[in-house]
Every structure is written in C-alpha cells, then in structure tokens.
Coordinates of N, CA and C in Angstrom, one line a residue:
L12 N 6.5 -16.5 -9.6 CA 5.4 -17.1 -10.1 C 3.6 -16.5 -10.0
L13 N 4.1 -15.9 -9.2 CA 2.9 -14.5 -9.9 C 3.0 -13.7 -10.9
A14 N 3.8 -13.6 -12.1 CA 4.2 -13.0 -12.9 C 3.4 -13.8 -14.4
T15 N 3.6 -15.2 -14.0 CA 3.5 -16.6 -15.2 C 2.0 -17.1 -14.1
N16 N 1.4 -17.0 -13.5 CA -0.3 -17.4 -13.5 C -1.2 -16.7 -14.0
P17 N -1.4 -17.4 -14.1 CA -2.5 -17.2 -15.2 C -3.7 -16.5 -14.7
M18 N -4.2 -16.7 -13.8 CA -5.5 -16.0 -13.0 C -4.6 -14.3 -12.6
H19 N -3.2 -14.6 -12.2 CA -3.0 -12.6 -12.1 C -3.3 -11.8 -12.9
A20 N -2.1 -12.9 -14.5 CA -1.9 -12.3 -15.9 C -4.2 -11.3 -15.6
L21 N -5.0 -12.3 -16.4 CA -6.1 -11.8 -16.2 C -6.7 -10.8 -15.1
F22 N -6.5 -11.0 -14.6 CA -6.7 -9.5 -13.3 C -6.6 -8.4 -13.1
G23 N -5.1 -8.4 -14.2 CA -4.5 -7.4 -14.3 C -4.7 -6.7 -16.1
L24 N -6.0 -7.9 -17.2 CA -6.0 -7.3 -17.4 C -7.2 -7.1 -17.7
T25 N -8.1 -6.8 -16.5 CA -9.6 -6.0 -16.4 C -10.1 -5.6 -15.3
A26 N -10.7 -5.7 -14.7 CA -11.4 -4.5 -13.9 C -10.5 -5.0 -12.4
L27 N -10.4 -7.0 -12.2 CA -10.1 -6.8 -11.2 C -8.8 -6.8 -10.3
S28 N -7.8 -6.2 -11.4 CA -6.2 -5.7 -11.3 C -6.6 -5.6 -9.4
H29 N -7.7 -5.1 -8.9 CA -7.3 -4.4 -7.0 C -6.9 -5.5 -6.5
A30 N -6.6 -6.7 -7.0 CA -6.1 -8.2 -6.0 C -5.0 -8.3 -7.1
G31 N -4.2 -8.5 -7.0 CA -2.9 -8.5 -7.3 C -1.9 -6.9 -6.7
A32 N -3.2 -6.2 -7.4 CA -2.3 -4.6 -6.7 C -2.0 -4.8 -5.3
I33 N -3.0 -4.7 -4.7 CA -2.9 -5.1 -3.4 C -1.4 -6.2 -2.9
C34 N -1.6 -7.2 -3.1 CA -1.0 -8.3 -3.5 C 0.7 -7.3 -2.7
F35 N 0.6 -6.7 -3.9 CA 1.4 -6.4 -4.2 C 2.4 -4.9 -3.4
A36 N 1.3 -4.2 -3.6 CA 1.1 -3.0 -2.1 C 1.7 -3.7 -1.0
V37 N 0.2 -4.5 -0.6 CA 1.2 -4.9 0.9 C 2.7 -4.8 1.3
W38 N 3.5 -5.9 0.3 CA 3.9 -6.8 0.4 C 5.3 -5.6 0.3
S39 N 4.9 -4.9 -0.5 CA 5.4 -3.6 -0.6 C 6.3 -2.7 1.0
M40 N 4.6 -2.2 0.6 CA 4.6 -1.3 2.2 C 5.6 -1.9 3.2
Y41 N 5.5 -3.4 3.7 CA 5.9 -4.3 4.6 C 6.9 -4.7 4.7
F42 N 7.8 -4.3 3.4 CA 10.0 -4.1 3.0 C 9.9 -2.7 3.6
L43 N 9.3 -1.9 2.8 CA 10.1 -0.3 3.0 C 9.7 0.1 5.4
W44 N 8.5 -1.4 5.9 CA 8.8 -0.2 6.7 C 10.1 -1.0 7.8
R45 N 10.7 -2.4 7.0 CA 10.8 -3.0 7.8 C 12.7 -2.5 7.3
W46 N 12.4 -1.7 5.4 CA 13.4 -1.2 5.9 C 14.0 0.7 6.9
T47 N 12.3 1.0 6.8 CA 12.5 1.8 8.3 C 12.8 1.5 9.9
Q48 N 12.7 0.5 9.8 CA 13.1 0.1 11.0 C 14.2 -0.7 11.7
H49 N 14.4 -0.8 10.2 CA 16.4 -2.2 10.4 C 17.0 -1.4 9.4
G50 N 16.9 -0.8 8.4 CA 17.7 -0.2 7.4 C 17.6 -1.2 6.1
G51 N 18.9 -1.9 5.6 CA 19.6 -3.1 5.0 C 19.3 -2.2 2.8
R52 N 20.2 -3.1 2.3 CA 18.8 -2.3 1.2 C 18.4 -3.7 0.6
W53 N 18.8 -4.3 1.2 CA 17.5 -5.3 0.4 C 16.0 -5.0 0.6
N54 N 16.1 -5.0 2.4 CA 14.5 -4.3 2.7 C 14.3 -3.1 1.6
A55 N 15.3 -2.5 1.0 CA 15.3 -0.1 0.8 C 15.1 -1.5 -0.7
A56 N 16.0 -2.5 -1.7 CA 15.7 -2.5 -2.3 C 14.5 -3.5 -3.2
L57 N 13.2 -4.5 -1.9 CA 12.1 -4.8 -2.3 C 11.2 -4.1 -2.2
A58 N 11.5 -3.0 -1.4 CA 11.0 -2.1 -1.2 C 9.6 -1.8 -3.2
G59 N 11.5 -0.7 -2.9 CA 11.2 0.2 -4.4 C 11.0 -1.0 -5.1
G60 N 11.3 -2.3 -6.0 CA 10.6 -2.7 -6.8 C 9.7 -3.1 -6.5
L61 N 9.3 -3.6 -5.5 CA 7.4 -4.1 -5.3 C 6.7 -3.2 -6.2
A62 N 7.0 -2.6 -4.9 CA 5.8 -0.9 -5.1 C 5.6 -0.2 -6.9
A63 N 7.0 -0.4 -7.4 CA 7.3 -0.7 -8.9 C 6.3 -1.1 -9.6
Y64 N 6.3 -2.2 -9.0 CA 6.1 -3.9 -9.7 C 4.7 -3.5 -9.9
T65 N 3.5 -3.0 -8.9 CA 2.0 -2.3 -8.2 C 1.7 -1.8 -9.7
Y66 N 2.5 -0.4 -9.6 CA 2.2 0.7 -10.5 C 2.6 -0.1 -11.6
T67 N 2.0 -1.3 -12.1 CA 2.9 -1.0 -13.4 C 1.4 -1.9 -13.3
V68 N 0.8 -2.7 -12.1 CA -0.4 -3.0 -12.5 C -1.8 -2.1 -12.8
R69 N -1.9 -1.2 -11.7 CA -2.8 -0.3 -12.0 C -1.8 1.2 -12.1
Y70 N -2.4 1.8 -12.4 CA -0.9 2.9 -13.3 C -1.1 4.6 -11.9
S71 N -2.8 3.8 -11.4 CA -2.6 4.8 -9.8 C -1.9 4.7 -9.0
E72 N -1.3 3.0 -8.6 CA -0.7 3.5 -7.8 C 0.8 4.0 -7.7
A73 N 0.6 4.7 -8.7 CA 2.2 5.3 -8.8 C 2.8 5.8 -7.2
L74 N 0.9 6.5 -6.6 CA 1.0 7.1 -5.6 C 1.6 6.5 -4.7
L75 N 1.5 5.2 -5.0 CA 3.6 4.5 -3.6 C 4.3 5.4 -3.3
A76 N 4.8 6.2 -3.8 CA 6.2 6.7 -4.7 C 5.7 8.0 -3.0
L77 N 3.9 7.8 -2.7 CA 4.3 9.0 -1.2 C 4.7 8.3 0.3
P78 N 4.0 7.9 0.3 CA 4.3 6.2 1.5 C 6.2 6.6 1.6
V79 N 6.9 5.8 0.0 CA 7.8 5.5 0.5 C 8.3 7.2 0.9
F80 N 7.9 8.2 0.0 CA 9.4 9.4 0.0 C 9.0 9.9 1.7
A81 N 8.1 9.6 1.9 CA 8.1 10.3 3.4 C 9.7 8.9 4.7
M82 N 9.2 7.9 3.8 CA 10.0 7.0 4.9 C 11.1 7.4 4.9
V83 N 11.9 7.7 3.6 CA 12.9 7.6 3.1 C 13.1 9.3 3.4
I84 N 13.1 9.9 4.0 CA 12.9 11.6 4.9 C 13.2 11.0 6.5
W85 N 12.2 10.4 6.4 CA 11.6 9.9 8.1 C 13.4 9.2 8.2
R86 N 13.9 8.6 7.8 CA 15.2 8.2 7.7 C 16.2 8.1 8.1
Y87 N 16.6 9.2 7.4 CA 16.7 10.4 7.1 C 16.8 10.9 8.3
V88 N 16.7 11.3 8.9 CA 16.6 12.4 9.7 C 16.5 12.1 10.9
T89 N 16.0 10.3 11.2 CA 16.8 9.7 12.6 C 17.0 9.2 12.6
L90 N 18.9 10.1 13.2 CA 19.5 9.1 13.5 C 19.7 8.5 15.0
P91 N 20.2 7.9 14.9 CA 20.6 7.5 16.9 C 20.6 7.8 17.5
E92 N 20.5 7.8 19.1 CA 20.6 9.0 19.8 C 21.7 8.6 20.6
G93 N 22.3 9.9 20.7 CA 24.0 10.5 21.0 C 25.0 9.4 19.6
A94 N 24.4 9.5 18.6 CA 25.6 9.3 17.7 C 26.6 10.0 17.4
T95 N 27.4 10.0 17.5 CA 29.0 10.4 17.8 C 29.7 11.4 16.0
P96 N 30.2 12.4 14.9 CA 29.8 12.1 14.6 C 30.5 11.6 13.0
T97 N 31.2 9.8 14.1 CA 31.9 9.4 12.7 C 30.6 8.3 12.5
E98 N 30.3 8.0 14.2 CA 28.6 7.6 13.4 C 28.1 8.3 12.5
R99 N 27.3 9.8 12.3 CA 26.6 10.1 12.0 C 27.2 9.8 10.5
I100 N 28.3 10.4 10.2 CA 28.7 10.5 8.7 C 28.5 8.5 8.5
G101 N 28.4 7.7 8.9 CA 28.6 6.3 8.4 C 27.0 5.1 8.5
F102 N 26.0 6.3 9.2 CA 24.5 6.3 8.3 C 24.3 6.3 7.5
V103 N 25.0 8.3 7.1 CA 24.9 8.9 5.9 C 25.1 8.2 4.6
R104 N 25.9 7.6 5.0 CA 26.7 6.6 4.2 C 26.0 5.2 4.1
Q105 N 25.7 4.7 4.6 CA 24.6 3.1 4.8 C 23.0 3.8 3.9
W106 N 22.6 4.9 4.2 CA 21.2 5.5 3.7 C 21.4 6.4 2.3
R107 N 22.5 6.4 2.0 CA 22.8 6.9 0.5 C 22.9 5.8 -0.5
W108 N 23.4 4.2 -0.1 CA 23.7 3.0 -0.6 C 22.2 2.5 -1.1
E109 N 21.9 2.4 0.5 CA 19.9 2.2 0.2 C 19.6 2.8 -0.4
I110 N 19.7 4.0 0.1 CA 18.4 5.1 -1.8 C 19.4 4.4 -3.2
V111 N 20.5 3.7 -3.4 CA 20.4 3.7 -4.5 C 19.7 2.2 -5.2
A112 N 19.8 0.9 -4.4 CA 19.2 0.2 -3.7 C 17.3 0.1 -4.0
L113 N 16.9 1.1 -3.4 CA 15.6 1.1 -3.6 C 15.4 1.9 -5.7
V114 N 16.2 2.8 -5.6 CA 16.2 3.3 -7.2 C 16.4 2.3 -7.8
A115 N 17.1 1.4 -8.0 CA 17.4 0.5 -8.5 C 16.4 -0.7 -8.8
G116 N 15.7 -0.9 -7.6 CA 14.5 -1.7 -7.4 C 13.5 -1.6 -7.9
V117 N 13.7 -0.2 -8.7 CA 12.1 0.9 -8.4 C 12.2 0.6 -10.7
V118 N 13.7 0.8 -11.1 CA 13.9 1.0 -12.5 C 14.5 -0.8 -13.3
V119 N 14.2 -1.4 -12.3 CA 14.7 -2.8 -12.9 C 13.1 -3.5 -13.1
C120 N 11.9 -3.4 -12.6 CA 10.6 -3.3 -11.8 C 9.8 -2.6 -12.9
A121 N 10.1 -1.2 -13.4 CA 8.9 -0.1 -14.0 C 9.9 0.4 -15.6
G122 N 10.7 -0.6 -15.5 CA 11.5 0.2 -16.6 C 11.4 -0.5 -17.8
P123 N 11.3 -1.5 -18.0 CA 10.2 -2.3 -19.5 C 9.2 -1.2 -19.4
L124 N 8.1 -1.2 -19.0 CA 7.3 -0.6 -18.6 C 7.4 0.8 -19.7
W125 N 8.2 1.4 -18.8 CA 8.5 3.8 -19.4 C 8.8 3.0 -21.0
I126 N 9.8 1.8 -21.3 CA 10.7 1.7 -22.6 C 9.0 1.9 -24.0
H127 N 8.3 1.2 -23.1 CA 6.9 0.2 -23.7 C 6.8 1.5 -23.7
H128 N 6.2 2.0 -23.2 CA 5.5 3.5 -22.8 C 5.8 4.3 -24.1
W129 N 7.5 4.5 -24.0 CA 8.5 5.4 -24.2 C 8.2 5.6 -26.4
I130 N 8.5 3.6 -26.6 CA 8.1 3.1 -28.1 C 6.3 4.2 -28.0
A131 N 5.5 3.2 -27.5 CA 4.4 3.4 -28.5 C 3.9 4.6 -28.3
F132 N 3.7 5.3 -27.0 CA 2.9 6.6 -27.0 C 4.2 7.9 -27.0
G133 N 5.5 7.6 -26.7 CA 6.2 8.5 -27.4 C 6.5 9.5 -25.8
A134 N 6.4 8.9 -24.7 CA 7.4 9.5 -23.6 C 7.1 8.3 -22.4
P135 N 8.2 8.4 -21.6 CA 8.2 7.2 -20.4 C 6.4 7.3 -19.6
W136 N 5.9 9.0 -19.4 CA 5.0 9.3 -18.3 C 3.6 9.2 -19.1
K137 N 3.4 8.7 -21.0 CA 2.4 8.8 -21.9 C 1.9 7.4 -21.6
N138 N 0.7 6.9 -21.4 CA -0.4 5.6 -21.8 C -1.2 5.7 -22.1
G139 N -2.2 4.8 -21.9 CA -3.3 4.6 -23.0 C -4.4 4.7 -22.9
Y140 N -4.1 5.4 -21.7 CA -5.4 6.7 -20.7 C -5.0 7.7 -21.3
D141 N -3.8 8.2 -21.9 CA -4.1 9.5 -21.9 C -4.4 9.9 -24.3
L142 N -4.9 8.6 -24.2 CA -5.8 8.6 -26.4 C -6.7 8.6 -25.7
C143 N -7.5 8.1 -24.8 CA -9.1 7.9 -23.7 C -9.3 9.4 -23.5
G144 N -8.2 10.1 -23.0 CA -9.1 10.6 -22.1 C -9.0 10.8 -21.0
E145 N -9.5 9.4 -20.4 CA -10.2 8.7 -19.2 C -8.9 9.0 -18.7
S146 N -7.3 10.1 -18.5 CA -7.0 10.5 -17.0 C -6.6 11.7 -16.4
T147 N -7.7 12.5 -17.2 CA -8.5 13.5 -17.1 C -9.2 13.1 -15.5
G148 N -9.3 12.0 -15.0 CA -10.1 12.1 -14.3 C -9.0 12.2 -12.9
F149 N -7.9 12.8 -13.2 CA -7.2 13.3 -11.8 C -6.9 14.3 -12.2
G150 N -7.4 15.9 -11.9 CA -7.7 17.4 -13.1 C -8.4 17.4 -11.9
W151 N -7.7 19.1 -12.0 CA -9.0 19.7 -10.8 C -9.7 19.9 -11.5
K152 N -10.1 20.0 -12.3 CA -12.3 20.8 -12.8 C -12.8 19.2 -12.2
W153 N -11.8 17.7 -12.0 CA -12.5 16.5 -12.4 C -12.7 16.5 -10.6
F154 N -12.5 17.0 -9.5 CA -11.7 16.6 -8.6 C -13.1 17.7 -8.2
Q155 N -13.5 19.1 -8.6 CA -14.5 20.3 -8.3 C -15.6 20.1 -8.8
E156 N -15.7 18.9 -9.6 CA -17.0 18.6 -9.7 C -17.4 17.6 -9.0
N157 N -16.1 16.6 -8.2 CA -16.7 14.8 -8.4 C -17.0 15.0 -6.8
W158 N -15.8 16.4 -5.4 CA -15.5 15.4 -4.8 C -16.6 15.0 -3.2
W159 N -17.6 15.7 -3.8 CA -18.6 15.2 -2.1 C -19.1 14.1 -3.2
T160 N -18.6 13.8 -3.9 CA -19.2 11.8 -4.8 C -18.5 10.7 -4.3
M161 N -16.9 11.3 -4.2 CA -16.4 11.1 -4.2 C -15.8 10.1 -2.7
L162 N -16.5 11.6 -1.5 CA -16.2 11.5 -0.1 C -17.2 10.5 0.3
T163 N -18.6 11.0 -0.5 CA -19.1 9.4 -0.2 C -19.4 8.3 0.2
R164 N -18.9 8.2 -1.6 CA -18.9 6.6 -1.5 C -17.8 6.1 -0.7
L165 N -17.2 6.8 -0.6 CA -15.8 5.9 0.6 C -16.2 5.0 2.0
N166 N -17.8 5.7 2.3 CA -18.7 5.1 3.3 C -19.6 4.3 2.8
T167 N -20.0 5.1 1.4 CA -21.4 4.1 0.8 C -22.1 4.5 -0.6
P168 N -21.4 3.3 -1.0 CA -21.5 1.5 -0.6 C -19.9 1.5 -0.6
G169 N -18.7 1.7 0.3 CA -17.5 0.9 0.5 C -16.5 0.6 1.9
L170 N -17.1 0.8 2.9 CA -17.1 0.6 3.9 C -17.7 0.7 5.1
L171 N -18.8 1.5 4.8 CA -20.1 1.4 5.1 C -18.9 1.7 6.9
L172 N -20.3 1.4 7.5 CA -19.4 2.2 9.0 C -17.8 1.4 9.1
L173 N -17.2 0.9 8.5 CA -16.3 0.5 9.2 C -15.3 1.4 8.8
F174 N -16.2 2.0 7.2 CA -14.7 4.2 6.9 C -14.0 4.3 8.5
P175 N -15.2 5.3 9.1 CA -15.8 5.8 9.8 C -14.6 5.4 10.8
L176 N -14.7 3.9 11.8 CA -14.2 3.0 12.9 C -13.3 2.9 12.3
G177 N -12.7 3.1 11.0 CA -11.2 2.7 10.1 C -10.8 4.3 10.3
A178 N -11.2 5.6 10.7 CA -10.9 6.7 10.0 C -9.8 6.8 11.1
A179 N -11.1 7.3 12.4 CA -10.7 7.2 14.3 C -9.6 5.8 14.5
G180 N -8.7 5.7 14.0 CA -8.3 4.0 14.1 C -6.9 5.1 14.3
L181 N -6.6 5.4 12.3 CA -5.8 5.9 11.9 C -5.5 7.4 12.8
A182 N -6.5 8.2 13.0 CA -5.9 8.7 14.1 C -5.8 8.5 15.3
Y183 N -6.2 7.5 16.5 CA -5.7 7.0 17.4 C -3.8 7.3 16.9
L184 N -3.1 5.6 15.5 CA -2.5 5.2 15.4 C -0.8 6.8 15.1
A185 N -2.3 7.8 15.2 CA -1.3 9.0 14.4 C -0.7 9.0 15.3
V186 N -1.8 9.3 16.6 CA -0.7 9.9 17.9 C 0.5 9.3 18.2
H187 N 0.0 7.8 18.6 CA 0.4 6.4 19.7 C 1.8 5.8 19.0
D188 N 2.0 6.1 17.5 CA 2.9 5.9 16.4 C 3.0 6.3 15.9
P189 N 3.4 7.5 15.8 CA 3.0 8.1 14.1 C 3.7 8.0 13.2
K190 N 4.9 7.5 12.8 CA 6.0 6.5 12.2 C 5.2 5.6 10.9
R191 N 4.0 5.0 11.6 CA 3.4 3.9 10.5 C 2.1 4.7 10.6
G192 N 1.7 6.1 11.7 CA 0.7 7.2 11.4 C 0.6 7.5 10.0
V193 N 1.8 7.8 10.2 CA 2.4 8.7 8.6 C 1.7 7.9 6.9
L194 N 2.6 6.3 7.6 CA 2.4 6.1 6.2 C 2.2 5.3 6.0
L195 N 0.4 5.1 6.5 CA -0.4 4.4 6.6 C -0.9 5.2 5.8
A196 N -1.5 6.7 6.7 CA -2.5 7.9 5.7 C -1.3 7.8 4.5
L197 N -0.4 8.1 4.1 CA -0.3 8.4 2.6 C -0.1 7.5 2.2
W198 N -0.5 5.9 2.4 CA -0.2 5.2 1.9 C -1.3 4.8 1.3
V199 N -2.6 4.6 2.8 CA -3.9 3.8 1.8 C -4.7 5.1 1.5
V200 N -4.5 6.7 2.8 CA -5.7 7.8 2.6 C -5.6 8.1 1.1
V201 N -4.7 8.8 1.0 CA -4.5 9.2 -0.9 C -5.2 8.5 -0.9
L202 N -3.8 7.2 -1.3 CA -4.6 6.5 -2.8 C -5.8 5.7 -2.7
M203 N -6.8 5.3 -1.7 CA -7.8 5.5 -1.3 C -8.7 6.8 -2.0
T204 N -7.9 7.6 -1.9 CA -8.8 8.6 -1.8 C -9.2 9.0 -4.2
L205 N -8.4 9.5 -4.6 CA -7.3 9.8 -5.3 C -8.3 8.3 -6.4
T206 N -7.9 7.3 -6.6 CA -9.4 6.0 -6.3 C -9.9 6.3 -7.3
Q207 N -11.0 5.7 -6.1 CA -12.3 6.5 -6.4 C -12.3 7.9 -6.7
L208 N -11.9 8.8 -6.3 CA -12.0 10.1 -7.5 C -11.7 9.8 -9.0
G209 N -11.1 9.2 -9.0 CA -11.3 9.8 -11.0 C -10.8 8.1 -11.4
S210 N -11.6 7.8 -10.9 CA -12.8 6.8 -11.4 C -14.0 6.6 -12.1
P211 N -14.4 5.9 -12.8 CA -15.8 6.2 -13.2 C -17.1 5.0 -12.5
Y212 N -16.4 5.0 -10.8 CA -16.7 3.7 -9.8 C -17.6 4.9 -9.2
C213 N -16.6 5.6 -8.3 CA -17.9 6.4 -7.8 C -18.8 7.4 -8.4
L214 N -19.4 6.7 -9.8 CA -20.4 8.3 -9.7 C -21.7 7.8 -9.9
P215 N -22.3 7.6 -9.8 CA -23.4 7.6 -9.7 C -24.2 6.4 -10.8
G216 N -24.5 4.9 -10.4 CA -25.5 4.9 -11.5 C -23.7 3.3 -12.5
W217 N -23.0 3.7 -12.1 CA -22.1 2.6 -13.1 C -22.0 1.7 -12.3
M218 N -21.7 0.4 -13.3 CA -21.6 -1.1 -12.4 C -22.0 -1.4 -11.0
G219 N -23.5 -0.4 -10.6 CA -24.9 -1.0 -10.0 C -24.3 0.1 -8.2
A220 N -24.4 1.6 -9.1 CA -23.8 2.7 -8.1 C -23.1 3.0 -7.3
G221 N -21.5 1.7 -7.2 CA -20.3 2.3 -6.8 C -19.8 0.5 -6.5
G222 N -20.7 -0.7 -7.2 CA -20.0 -2.0 -7.0 C -18.7 -1.4 -7.0
A223 N -18.2 -1.6 -8.1 CA -16.5 -1.6 -8.3 C -15.9 -0.8 -7.0
G224 N -16.5 0.2 -7.2 CA -15.6 1.2 -6.0 C -15.5 0.9 -4.6
M225 N -16.1 0.1 -4.1 CA -16.5 -1.2 -2.8 C -15.8 -2.1 -2.5
A226 N -16.0 -2.6 -4.6 CA -13.9 -3.6 -3.8 C -12.5 -2.5 -4.3
A227 N -13.0 -1.9 -4.8 CA -11.7 -0.9 -4.4 C -10.8 -0.1 -2.4
T228 N -12.2 0.2 -1.9 CA -11.5 0.8 -0.7 C -11.5 0.1 -0.1
T229 N -12.7 -1.8 -0.5 CA -12.6 -2.9 0.9 C -10.9 -2.9 0.6
C230 N -10.7 -3.0 -0.7 CA -9.9 -3.7 -1.1 C -8.9 -3.1 -0.3
A231 N -8.5 -1.8 0.1 CA -7.4 -0.8 0.3 C -8.1 -1.3 1.9
G232 N -9.1 -1.0 2.3 CA -9.0 -0.7 3.9 C -8.6 -2.9 4.6
A233 N -8.6 -3.2 3.6 CA -8.5 -4.6 3.9 C -6.5 -4.8 4.0
S234 N -6.0 -3.9 3.1 CA -5.2 -4.1 2.5 C -4.4 -3.3 4.0
R235 N -4.7 -2.0 4.5 CA -4.3 -1.7 6.1 C -4.1 -2.3 6.7
S236 N -5.4 -2.7 7.1 CA -5.3 -5.1 8.1 C -4.8 -4.9 8.6
A237 N -4.0 -5.7 6.9 CA -2.9 -6.8 7.5 C -1.5 -6.1 7.2
F238 N -1.6 -5.2 6.9 CA -0.2 -3.8 7.2 C 0.4 -3.8 8.5
T239 N -1.0 -3.6 9.0 CA -0.7 -2.5 10.8 C -1.0 -4.4 11.7
A240 N -2.0 -5.3 11.8 CA -1.2 -7.1 11.7 C -0.1 -7.2 11.8
T241 N 0.7 -7.3 10.5 CA 1.7 -8.1 10.7 C 3.1 -7.0 10.5
T242 N 2.8 -5.7 10.6 CA 4.3 -5.1 11.5 C 3.9 -5.4 12.2
R243 N 2.9 -5.0 12.8 CA 2.7 -4.4 14.6 C 3.5 -6.3 15.4
R244 N 3.0 -7.4 14.8 CA 3.3 -8.9 15.7 C 5.4 -8.8 14.9
T245 N 5.8 -7.9 14.0 CA 7.3 -8.1 13.5 C 7.5 -6.4 15.1
S246 N 6.6 -6.1 15.4 CA 7.9 -5.4 15.9 C 7.7 -5.5 17.8
A247 N 6.5 -5.9 18.7 CA 6.1 -6.6 19.1 C 7.7 -8.2 19.6
Q248 N 7.5 -8.7 17.8 CA 9.2 -9.9 18.7 C 10.4 -8.8 18.3
A249 N 10.1 -8.0 17.7 CA 11.2 -7.2 17.8 C 11.6 -6.8 19.3
R250 N 10.7 -6.0 20.0 CA 10.8 -6.0 21.4 C 11.2 -7.5 22.0
D251 N 11.0 -8.9 22.1 CA 11.3 -9.1 22.8 C 12.3 -10.3 22.2

C-alpha cells in the first residue's frame, strides 16, 4: 500500500524522504530483533527486505547493513547453552538458510534499483549523486572539515537536551542489554551521525541553520524510541 501511496511517493522525491525511510527502518529493525531472538526465515527475509527498501528511499540508509551484519554474527556465535554437537550442527544449518532468506529479501527489494543504476550510470553502486559530486559529502576530506559542526548540530538545533539524555540512556542499555545496545548504536548513532555529516543540512545558514537537520535527528531519535518500546514489550510478553 505504501508503494502506491501518493504521499509516500511525494516524500520519497523531496527533502521529506525521512518519514518513509524511518517507517521502513523501524520495521526492518523490529524484524531483525525478532530474528535474533527467535530465528525464523520470514523474520530474516523481512528484516533484509525492509532494510533494502529503506535504502531505495534514501541512499544513506545503506548503513542499516551495519546492525544487520552485527546481528548476523551475534546470532551465529550465540548457541543455546548445553547444545550437543548434533544440535549445534542443526543450529548452524538453520542459520545458513535464514541468511539465504535475508539476502533474498535484500535482492528482491533492492535488485530493481541496482539494475536501474547499472543501465543509467554504468554500475550498480553508482547513482545520480556521483554526477553532481554530492557523494563527496561522505569522504574523509569532508569529515576533517566538518566533524565539529556535525557534532554540534546533533544537539543544537537537533534534539536539544534530549540528545545527551538519549546518549546516556544508550550507554545504560549497552551495559544492561548488550545486544539491544549494539543494535541501536550501530543503527541510530552511526546512521544519524553520517547522515548529518554528509549533508549540507548541518552547515550554518542552510534552511534556517539546520532546520532540515533537526528533522533528520528528530526522526532518528523517535525511531530509536519506537523500536526500544516495541522490543521491550515483545521481550516482556515472551517472558510472561
């Protein structure tokens, strides 16, 4: 339904693409969390597919590969306690098939865009940003010149006092629930930071000294809150 929704299409073609991207990112991370907790090929396929679709909305969302990759490794090294050699082999076999499902979801959702890139720009990893030079915003030189501006924009006019509180909460979560903390850190912190860094929104004088950057960081913070609340409720229901 979202694919045919005119408002979603409008957002995807304007500076308001954050809304659609955050929607699919939250659902992707939700199914990724379900997969790390309970396994299942459908959970894996939906996690990979929704993450890939998020990338088709905003290219910077390709960084969702970081939490996905981390949880793939985490699930592989976390075997049930007291597992016998036979059970261990069965778990690894199941993990492999789930990875196949995850990759299939990625290919189904991102494959058409990669084909378009190949035809239009000469390679799957090239896009329109290469033609205008905006992709240099994610380069090392840009980082050296703008890292301090980026850090200050995360708090002002980004999430204001909520940003340090959120960072403290994330640190607390990393100590008491390492898996969830790692997922959130790789998803929200890295993505929000690099999105701000590679965007002109973080530069003074752009759209009211960072008005659009505030939208990006607010969406990222809201998505983290929604994901945390949902997964904590799911975990509580599982314990009950």
